[in-house]
Coordinates of C-alpha atoms and ligand atoms in Angstrom, one line a residue:
M1245 CA 0.0 0.0 0.0
L1246 CA 1.2 3.5 -0.9
K1247 CA 3.0 4.8 2.2
K1248 CA 1.4 7.9 3.8
P1249 CA 1.9 10.8 3.7
T1250 CA 2.4 10.8 0.0
I1251 CA 2.7 12.9 -3.2
V1252 CA 1.1 11.4 -6.3
L1253 CA 1.9 13.0 -9.6
N1254 CA -0.6 12.6 -12.4
V1255 CA 1.2 13.4 -15.6
K1256 CA -2.1 13.5 -17.6
T1257 CA -1.7 13.7 -21.3
Y1258 CA 0.7 16.7 -21.2
Q1259 CA 3.1 17.0 -24.1
E1260 CA 5.9 17.2 -21.5
A1261 CA 5.1 13.8 -20.2
I1262 CA 4.7 11.4 -23.2
G1263 CA 6.7 8.2 -23.4
K1264 CA 10.4 8.8 -22.7
K1265 CA 9.6 12.2 -21.1
A1266 CA 7.3 10.5 -18.6
L1267 CA 10.0 8.0 -17.9
E1268 CA 12.5 10.8 -17.2
I1269 CA 10.1 12.3 -14.7
A1270 CA 9.5 8.9 -13.1
K1271 CA 13.3 8.4 -12.7
Q1272 CA 13.7 11.8 -11.2
M1273 CA 10.9 11.0 -8.7
D1274 CA 12.5 7.6 -8.0
Q1275 CA 15.8 9.3 -7.0
I1276 CA 14.2 12.0 -4.9
A1277 CA 12.0 9.4 -3.1
K1278 CA 15.2 7.4 -2.2
Q1279 CA 17.2 10.5 -1.2
N1280 CA 14.5 11.7 1.1
S1281 CA 12.9 8.4 2.1
A1282 CA 9.7 10.0 0.9
S1283 CA 6.6 8.3 -0.5
L1284 CA 6.1 9.4 -4.2
A1285 CA 4.0 7.8 -6.9
I1286 CA 3.3 8.6 -10.5
A1287 CA 0.2 8.0 -12.7
V1288 CA 1.0 7.7 -16.4
Q1289 CA -0.7 7.1 -19.6
P1290 CA -1.6 3.4 -20.3
T1291 CA 0.8 3.3 -23.3
D1292 CA 3.7 4.1 -20.9
L1293 CA 2.8 2.0 -17.9
R1294 CA 4.9 -1.2 -18.6
M1295 CA 8.0 0.7 -19.7
I1296 CA 8.0 2.9 -16.6
V1297 CA 7.1 0.1 -14.2
E1298 CA 10.2 -1.8 -15.4
E1299 CA 12.5 1.2 -14.8
V1300 CA 11.6 2.6 -11.4
E1301 CA 10.8 1.5 -7.8
I1302 CA 8.2 4.1 -6.9
P1303 CA 4.7 2.9 -7.3
V1304 CA 3.3 3.5 -10.8
Y1305 CA -0.4 3.9 -11.3
A1306 CA -2.7 3.9 -14.3
Q1307 CA -4.7 7.2 -14.8
H1308 CA -7.9 5.4 -15.6
V1309 CA -9.6 2.0 -15.6
D1310 CA -12.9 0.8 -17.0
P1311 CA -15.4 -1.5 -15.2
I1312 CA -15.1 -4.4 -17.7
K1313 CA -14.2 -8.0 -17.9
P1314 CA -11.9 -9.5 -20.6
G1315 CA -13.7 -9.9 -23.8
S1316 CA -15.4 -8.0 -26.6
H1317 CA -14.6 -4.4 -25.7
T1318 CA -12.7 -1.9 -27.9
G1319 CA -10.6 1.0 -26.7
W1320 CA -11.3 0.4 -23.0
I1321 CA -8.8 -0.2 -20.2
L1322 CA -9.1 -3.6 -18.6
P1323 CA -8.2 -3.9 -14.8
E1324 CA -6.4 -7.2 -15.6
A1325 CA -4.3 -5.6 -18.2
I1326 CA -3.2 -2.8 -15.8
K1327 CA -2.2 -5.5 -13.3
D1328 CA -0.3 -7.3 -16.0
T1329 CA 1.9 -4.3 -16.6
G1330 CA 3.1 -4.5 -13.0
A1331 CA 1.4 -1.2 -12.0
K1332 CA 0.5 -0.9 -8.3
G1333 CA -2.9 0.7 -8.8
T1334 CA -5.0 3.1 -10.7
L1335 CA -6.8 6.4 -10.4
V1336 CA -10.5 6.0 -10.7
N1337 CA -12.8 8.8 -11.9
H1338 CA -11.5 12.3 -12.5
S1339 CA -13.2 15.6 -13.3
E1340 CA -11.5 15.3 -16.7
H1341 CA -12.9 11.7 -17.2
R1342 CA -16.0 11.3 -15.2
L1343 CA -17.6 7.9 -14.3
T1344 CA -20.9 7.2 -12.8
L1345 CA -21.1 6.1 -9.1
A1346 CA -22.0 2.6 -10.2
D1347 CA -18.9 2.5 -12.5
I1348 CA -16.7 3.8 -9.7
D1349 CA -18.0 1.0 -7.5
E1350 CA -17.3 -1.6 -10.1
C1351 CA -13.9 -0.3 -10.9
I1352 CA -12.9 -0.4 -7.2
R1353 CA -14.2 -4.0 -6.9
K1354 CA -12.4 -5.2 -10.0
A1355 CA -9.2 -3.4 -9.1
K1356 CA -9.3 -5.0 -5.6
A1357 CA -9.8 -8.4 -7.2
Y1358 CA -6.5 -7.9 -9.0
G1359 CA -4.7 -6.5 -5.9
L1360 CA -4.6 -3.0 -7.5
E1361 CA -4.8 0.0 -5.2
T1362 CA -7.3 2.7 -6.0
I1363 CA -7.3 6.5 -5.7
V1364 CA -10.8 7.8 -6.5
C1365 CA -10.7 11.5 -7.6
T1366 CA -13.7 13.5 -6.4
N1367 CA -15.0 17.0 -7.1
N1368 CA -16.8 17.9 -3.8
V1369 CA -17.5 16.8 -0.3
Q1370 CA -20.5 14.7 -1.1
T1371 CA -18.8 12.6 -3.8
S1372 CA -15.8 12.2 -1.5
V1373 CA -18.0 10.7 1.1
A1374 CA -19.7 8.4 -1.4
A1375 CA -16.3 7.3 -2.7
S1376 CA -15.0 6.5 0.8
E1377 CA -18.0 4.4 1.5
L1378 CA -17.1 2.3 -1.6
E1379 CA -13.8 1.5 0.2
S1380 CA -11.3 2.7 -2.2
D1381 CA -7.7 3.0 -0.7
F1382 CA -7.6 6.7 -1.3
V1383 CA -10.0 9.5 -2.1
A1384 CA -8.5 12.7 -3.6
I1385 CA -10.7 15.8 -3.5
E1386 CA -10.0 18.2 -6.3
P1387 CA -12.4 21.2 -6.9
P1388 CA -12.6 21.2 -10.8
E1389 CA -12.4 25.0 -11.0
L1390 CA -9.0 25.0 -9.4
I1391 CA -7.4 22.2 -11.5
G1392 CA -4.5 23.5 -13.6
G1393 CA -4.6 26.9 -11.9
D1394 CA -2.0 28.9 -10.1
T1395 CA -3.6 28.8 -6.6
S1396 CA -3.5 25.7 -4.5
V1397 CA -6.8 24.4 -3.2
T1398 CA -5.2 24.6 0.3
T1399 CA -5.1 28.4 -0.1
A1400 CA -8.1 29.0 -2.4
N1401 CA -10.5 26.8 -0.5
P1402 CA -9.0 25.1 2.6
E1403 CA -12.6 24.8 3.9
I1404 CA -13.5 22.2 1.3
V1405 CA -10.5 20.1 2.2
K1406 CA -11.3 20.3 5.9
D1407 CA -15.0 19.6 5.4
A1408 CA -14.1 16.6 3.2
V1409 CA -11.7 15.2 5.8
D1410 CA -14.4 15.6 8.6
A1411 CA -17.2 14.1 6.5
I1412 CA -15.1 11.2 5.2
R1413 CA -13.8 10.3 8.7
R1414 CA -17.4 10.1 9.9
V1415 CA -17.9 7.1 7.5
N1416 CA -14.4 5.7 7.0
S1417 CA -11.5 5.9 9.4
E1418 CA -9.1 4.0 7.2
V1419 CA -9.2 5.5 3.7
G1420 CA -6.3 7.7 2.8
I1421 CA -7.3 11.3 1.9
L1422 CA -5.5 13.4 -0.6
C1423 CA -6.3 16.8 -2.0
G1424 CA -5.3 18.4 -5.3
A1425 CA -5.7 21.3 -7.7
G1426 CA -3.2 24.0 -8.1
V1427 CA -0.7 22.4 -5.7
K1428 CA 2.8 23.7 -6.4
N1429 CA 5.2 23.6 -3.5
G1430 CA 6.1 22.3 -0.1
E1431 CA 4.0 24.9 1.7
D1432 CA 0.9 23.6 -0.1
V1433 CA 1.8 20.0 0.8
A1434 CA 2.4 20.9 4.5
K1435 CA -0.9 22.8 4.6
A1436 CA -2.7 19.8 3.0
I1437 CA -1.4 17.6 5.8
E1438 CA -2.3 20.2 8.4
L1439 CA -5.8 20.1 7.1
G1440 CA -6.0 16.4 7.9
T1441 CA -5.1 14.8 4.6
Q1442 CA -2.4 12.2 4.0
G1443 CA -0.9 14.1 1.0
V1444 CA -1.6 15.5 -2.4
L1445 CA -2.4 14.6 -6.0
L1446 CA -1.0 17.1 -8.5
A1447 CA -0.1 17.5 -12.1
S1448 CA 0.9 20.9 -13.7
G1449 CA 3.0 22.1 -10.7
V1450 CA 5.6 19.5 -11.8
V1451 CA 4.8 18.6 -15.4
K1452 CA 4.7 22.2 -16.6
A1453 CA 7.6 23.3 -14.4
K1454 CA 10.8 24.5 -16.2
D1455 CA 12.9 22.7 -13.6
K1456 CA 11.0 19.6 -12.6
V1457 CA 13.6 18.3 -10.1
R1458 CA 13.5 21.6 -8.3
A1459 CA 9.7 21.5 -8.2
L1460 CA 9.7 17.9 -6.9
N1461 CA 12.3 18.8 -4.2
Q1462 CA 10.3 21.7 -3.1
L1463 CA 7.2 19.6 -2.8
V1464 CA 9.0 16.9 -0.8
R1465 CA 10.1 19.4 1.7
G1466 CA 6.4 19.7 2.7
L1467 CA 6.3 16.0 3.4
I1468 CA 9.5 15.7 5.4
E1469 CA 10.0 19.0 7.3
Ligands
LIG1748 O1 -5.1 14.8 -10.9 C1 -4.5 15.9 -10.5 C2 -5.1 17.1 -11.0 O2 -6.3 17.1 -11.5 C3 -4.6 18.4 -10.4 O3 -4.0 19.1 -11.5 O4 -2.6 20.7 -12.5 O5 -4.1 21.4 -10.7 O6 -2.1 20.0 -10.2 P1 -3.1 20.4 -11.2

């Protein structure tokens, strides 16, 4: 299981994180994780999963999974195929790729059946509670309006993080809670933890940074200091 507190980087489909470029970021994260004994994980495109899993020790996640069984489906992502790459888990649902609650439930069950960890991304307090009742390993609350922006959710809307933590803990004392959207540096990570989360899920703060190693090192300071 992903060690808490943690920083999970979702490289999305950014130009800066396709193929070898995603591998490069994963290797940088691997090194920084080792140097600082920090828990870092990366979620990459399905086409890059196996290549990256084979090159790094940090947990590698898929960005999406579909609630399907092997068989006659085209262009979907099979839980069993994610497992076969050696990935540790998968994101489930995202404001940029929404699933129904029934699909989220099915994805979590199927992922569990293959020993894959799940991070369900949610857009508000209510969906965060619903996701934690479905017993995912992590829930990551990300207000959609702040995704990709310059201001971290921990500054722009700390109340939503605090409210999500309180509401989730009323129904599930075990699930890991992350927050995301606009997270950029160690202060944002430290604030997220202060608000009761076990870390952050972020993308552009690292992927779009000119100096990714510097951005990662800054983030990690918020975990370890
Ligand atoms: O999945 C992470 C994400 O949606 C947050 O994106 O660019 O605001 O860190 P970003």
